[in-house]
Short mmCIF file of C-alpha atoms in Angstrom, two decimals:
data_model
loop_
_atom_site.label_atom_id
_atom_site.label_comp_id
_atom_site.label_asym_id
_atom_site.label_seq_id
_atom_site.Cartn_x
_atom_site.Cartn_y
_atom_site.Cartn_z
CA MET A 1 35.31 81.42 -2.83
CA CYS A 2 34.06 78.60 -0.59
CA TYR A 3 30.98 78.45 -2.79
CA TYR A 4 32.47 79.39 -6.17
CA LEU A 5 35.31 76.83 -6.31
CA PRO A 6 33.18 73.74 -5.47
CA TYR A 7 30.48 75.06 -7.85
CA LYS A 8 32.94 75.35 -10.71
CA SER A 9 34.08 71.79 -9.89
CA ASN A 10 30.51 70.54 -10.25
CA ARG A 11 30.02 70.25 -6.49
CA LYS A 12 27.41 72.92 -6.08
CA ASN A 13 25.76 71.32 -3.02
CA THR A 14 29.07 71.13 -1.17
CA GLY A 15 29.82 74.80 -1.81
CA PHE A 16 26.35 75.85 -0.87
CA LEU A 17 26.30 73.91 2.38
CA VAL A 18 29.73 75.15 3.55
CA SER A 19 28.96 78.77 2.61
CA VAL A 20 25.63 78.73 4.44
CA ILE A 21 27.07 77.23 7.62
CA LEU A 22 30.03 79.68 7.68
CA GLY A 23 27.71 82.60 6.86
CA ILE A 24 25.33 81.72 9.72
CA ILE A 25 28.16 81.42 12.31
CA ILE A 26 29.81 84.72 11.23
CA THR A 27 26.51 86.64 11.02
CA TRP A 28 25.38 85.25 14.38
CA SER A 29 28.65 86.32 16.09
CA LEU A 30 28.40 89.83 14.60
CA ILE A 31 24.73 90.46 15.36
CA GLY A 32 24.85 88.91 18.80
CA GLU A 33 28.19 90.59 19.63
CA LEU A 34 29.52 87.22 20.80
CA ASP A 35 33.10 88.04 21.71
CA PHE A 36 33.72 84.39 22.56
CA LEU A 37 33.03 83.33 18.95
CA VAL A 38 35.15 86.14 17.56
CA ILE A 39 38.15 85.22 19.72
CA PHE A 40 37.94 81.43 19.51
CA ILE A 41 35.82 80.46 16.52
CA TRP A 42 36.88 82.98 13.92
CA PRO A 43 40.50 81.83 13.78
CA VAL A 44 39.20 78.25 13.26
CA ILE A 45 36.85 79.48 10.53
CA PHE A 46 39.70 81.34 8.86
CA ALA A 47 41.98 78.31 8.97
CA PHE A 48 39.17 76.10 7.61
CA GLN A 49 38.57 78.48 4.74
CA ILE A 50 42.23 78.53 3.78
CA ILE A 51 42.35 74.70 3.83
CA PHE A 52 39.04 74.36 1.96
CA ILE A 53 39.92 76.91 -0.68
CA THR A 54 43.38 75.41 -1.18
CA TYR A 55 41.92 71.92 -1.81
CA TRP A 56 39.22 73.05 -4.23
CA ALA A 57 41.53 75.44 -6.07
CA PHE A 58 43.83 72.54 -6.92
CA ARG A 59 40.93 70.31 -7.72
CA LEU A 60 39.44 72.92 -10.06
CA PHE A 61 42.59 72.71 -12.15
CA GLY A 62 42.65 68.92 -12.15
CA LYS A 63 45.29 68.58 -9.43
CA ARG A 64 43.21 66.65 -6.86
CA LYS A 65 46.19 64.77 -5.35
CA LEU A 66 48.18 67.97 -4.93
CA GLY A 67 45.11 69.56 -3.33
CA THR A 68 44.86 66.71 -0.85
CA ILE A 69 48.58 66.93 -0.04
CA PHE A 70 48.65 70.71 0.46
CA SER A 71 45.42 70.78 2.44
CA SER A 72 46.67 67.99 4.66
CA ILE A 73 49.89 69.86 5.33
CA LEU A 74 47.93 73.00 6.23
CA THR A 75 45.63 70.97 8.47
CA ILE A 76 48.56 69.43 10.37
CA GLY A 77 50.22 72.85 10.68
CA PHE A 78 47.02 74.38 12.08
CA ILE A 79 46.62 71.50 14.61
CA LEU A 80 50.23 71.96 15.75
CA ILE A 81 49.66 75.66 16.26
CA VAL A 82 46.54 74.99 18.33
CA MET A 83 48.31 72.27 20.32
CA GLN A 84 51.46 74.31 20.90
CA PRO A 85 50.73 75.28 24.52
CA TRP A 86 50.05 71.62 25.44
CA ILE A 87 53.11 70.44 23.49
CA THR A 88 55.24 72.93 25.40
CA ASP A 89 53.91 71.67 28.72
CA TRP A 90 54.42 68.04 27.75
CA THR A 91 58.02 68.62 26.72
CA PHE A 92 58.90 70.76 29.79
CA SER A 93 62.10 69.27 31.27
CA LYS A 94 64.34 69.59 34.29
CA LYS A 95 66.75 71.59 32.15
CA ASP A 96 63.98 74.09 31.38
CA ALA A 97 63.13 74.38 35.07
CA ARG A 98 66.81 74.99 35.97
CA LYS A 99 67.09 77.62 33.25
CA ILE A 100 64.05 79.52 34.48
CA LEU A 101 65.14 79.45 38.10
CA SER A 102 68.69 80.55 37.14
CA TRP A 103 67.11 83.61 35.56
CA HIS A 104 65.92 84.41 39.09
CA HIS A 105 69.35 83.57 40.57
CA ILE A 106 68.17 80.33 42.10
CA GLU A 107 70.28 77.23 41.63
CA LEU A 108 69.23 73.63 42.19
CA LYS A 109 72.31 71.55 42.85
CA LYS A 110 70.59 68.25 43.57
CA ASP A 111 68.08 66.21 41.58
CA PHE A 112 64.38 67.08 41.82
CA LYS A 113 61.01 65.97 40.52
CA ILE A 114 58.57 67.96 38.37
CA LEU A 115 55.12 67.58 39.98
CA LYS A 116 53.20 70.05 37.84
CA ASN A 117 53.72 72.35 34.90
CA GLU A 118 51.16 74.58 33.18
CA SER A 119 51.38 77.58 30.89
CA GLY A 120 49.10 79.62 28.68
CA GLY A 121 46.17 82.01 28.96
CA PHE A 122 43.75 83.87 26.79
CA SER A 123 43.70 87.49 27.88
CA ASP A 124 47.04 87.12 29.69
CA TYR A 125 49.88 84.59 29.86
CA SER A 126 51.15 82.76 32.89
CA HIS A 127 53.54 79.93 33.62
CA THR A 128 53.52 77.87 36.79
CA PHE A 129 55.30 74.74 37.89
CA ILE A 130 55.83 72.83 41.13
CA LEU A 131 59.03 70.95 42.01
CA LYS A 132 59.83 68.43 44.74
CA ILE A 133 63.33 69.48 45.71
CA SER A 134 66.04 68.05 47.94
CA ASP A 135 66.44 69.07 51.58
CA SER A 136 69.80 70.72 50.87
CA ASP A 137 68.41 72.80 48.00
CA PHE A 138 65.39 73.72 50.12
CA ASN A 139 67.62 74.92 52.95
CA SER A 140 69.89 76.81 50.56
CA ILE A 141 67.01 78.73 48.91
CA SER A 142 65.39 79.31 52.31
CA ASN A 143 68.56 80.92 53.63
CA GLN A 144 68.83 82.96 50.41
CA ILE A 145 65.38 84.38 51.07
CA ARG A 146 65.92 84.99 54.79
CA GLN A 147 69.28 86.68 54.30
CA SER A 148 68.15 88.99 51.51
CA LYS A 149 68.02 92.70 52.26
CA SER A 150 64.34 92.84 51.32
CA PHE A 151 63.35 90.13 53.82
CA LYS A 152 60.48 91.53 55.91
CA ARG A 153 59.86 89.21 58.81
CA ILE A 154 57.87 86.16 59.88
CA PHE A 155 54.17 86.79 59.56
CA SER A 156 51.73 84.95 61.82
CA ASP A 157 48.39 86.24 60.49
CA LEU A 158 48.29 86.96 56.74
CA GLN A 159 44.60 87.81 56.89
CA LYS A 160 45.37 90.93 58.90
CA ASP A 161 48.74 91.76 57.39
CA TYR A 162 49.78 90.51 53.95
CA PRO A 163 52.87 91.95 52.25
CA GLU A 164 52.61 92.64 48.52
CA ALA A 165 55.19 93.78 46.00
CA GLY A 166 54.59 97.12 44.27
CA TYR A 167 54.52 97.00 40.46
CA LYS A 168 55.34 100.70 40.14
CA VAL A 169 58.50 100.72 42.23
CA TYR A 170 59.74 97.23 41.18
CA ASP A 171 60.49 96.29 44.74
CA THR A 172 61.01 92.73 46.05
CA ILE A 173 59.08 91.21 48.92
CA ASN A 174 60.58 88.31 50.88
CA PHE A 175 58.73 86.98 53.92
CA GLU A 176 58.02 83.84 55.90
CA THR A 177 55.15 82.15 57.65
CA ASP A 178 54.90 78.97 59.64
CA ARG A 179 53.98 77.11 56.41
CA PHE A 180 56.08 78.70 53.67
CA LEU A 181 58.65 81.24 52.53
CA LYS A 182 57.76 83.51 49.64
CA ARG A 183 59.49 85.89 47.22
CA GLU A 184 57.47 88.22 45.01
CA TYR A 185 58.63 90.97 42.64
CA TYR A 186 58.15 92.77 39.37
CA THR A 187 60.91 93.38 36.79
CA LYS A 188 61.35 96.17 34.24
CA THR A 189 62.59 93.70 31.66
CA SER A 190 60.27 90.85 30.76
CA LYS A 191 61.39 87.25 30.27
CA GLU A 192 61.29 85.65 26.84
CA ASP A 193 57.71 84.50 27.46
CA GLY A 194 56.62 88.08 28.36
CA THR A 195 56.20 87.53 32.09
CA PHE A 196 57.43 90.22 34.49
CA HIS A 197 55.55 89.48 37.75
CA PHE A 198 56.98 86.54 39.69
CA ILE A 199 56.09 84.63 42.87
CA ILE A 200 58.36 81.88 44.18
CA THR A 201 57.09 79.91 47.17
CA LEU A 202 58.82 77.30 49.29
CA LEU A 203 56.46 74.96 51.12
CA LYS A 204 58.17 73.86 54.35
CA LYS A 205 56.37 70.59 55.12
CA GLU A 206 56.23 69.35 51.56
CA LYS A 207 59.73 70.54 50.58
CA GLN A 208 58.33 71.90 47.36
CA LEU A 209 59.14 74.90 45.20
CA GLU A 210 56.22 76.63 43.50
CA TYR A 211 56.98 79.01 40.63
CA PHE A 212 54.51 81.46 39.15
CA GLY A 213 55.18 84.04 36.45
CA ILE A 214 52.56 86.23 34.75
CA ASN A 215 52.49 89.20 32.38
CA GLU A 216 50.30 91.40 34.54
#
């Protein structure tokens, strides 16, 4: 169709050039077993073909302006889909951070600053953010960790002895070092983003809260 539609619209060279380029990329990825191209390039090729065919189909029937409008709408939609992870990170707010932490029964009563926020992944999905929190909230969460039933103890050498949560028994690990306090656990029920393995760290000197959730 990428060749036929331009050809019928008296643009044979355009159809030929596009078809040859797409054919080479697809054939190369199949023969060379290039998984990278299949995962990342094929969706782009598919989107391009839809946009290209839409434009030339309208043009073939003398509706060039409509073809431009619809292909532009499709192009913008595709760009928004590709940019969605970055858009989500850019629009991440304090309200979102509070909502996520409340899911883990952690409440921030004072104001805080978002230092970092990232989400996404190819073979898996993860979400992490770092907050600069108040002294009172830091102390409150620290006490919550220390007073929990699953609190282990203060570890002095993590290279020799590092506690880890078990994904099969869904246990919770709470422990402390001279630099940080940490809570790690798995849940049977995933969050809305699909994550079920969580690590929440409080850095003592920096008074920062680091959140990490992943779906593995």
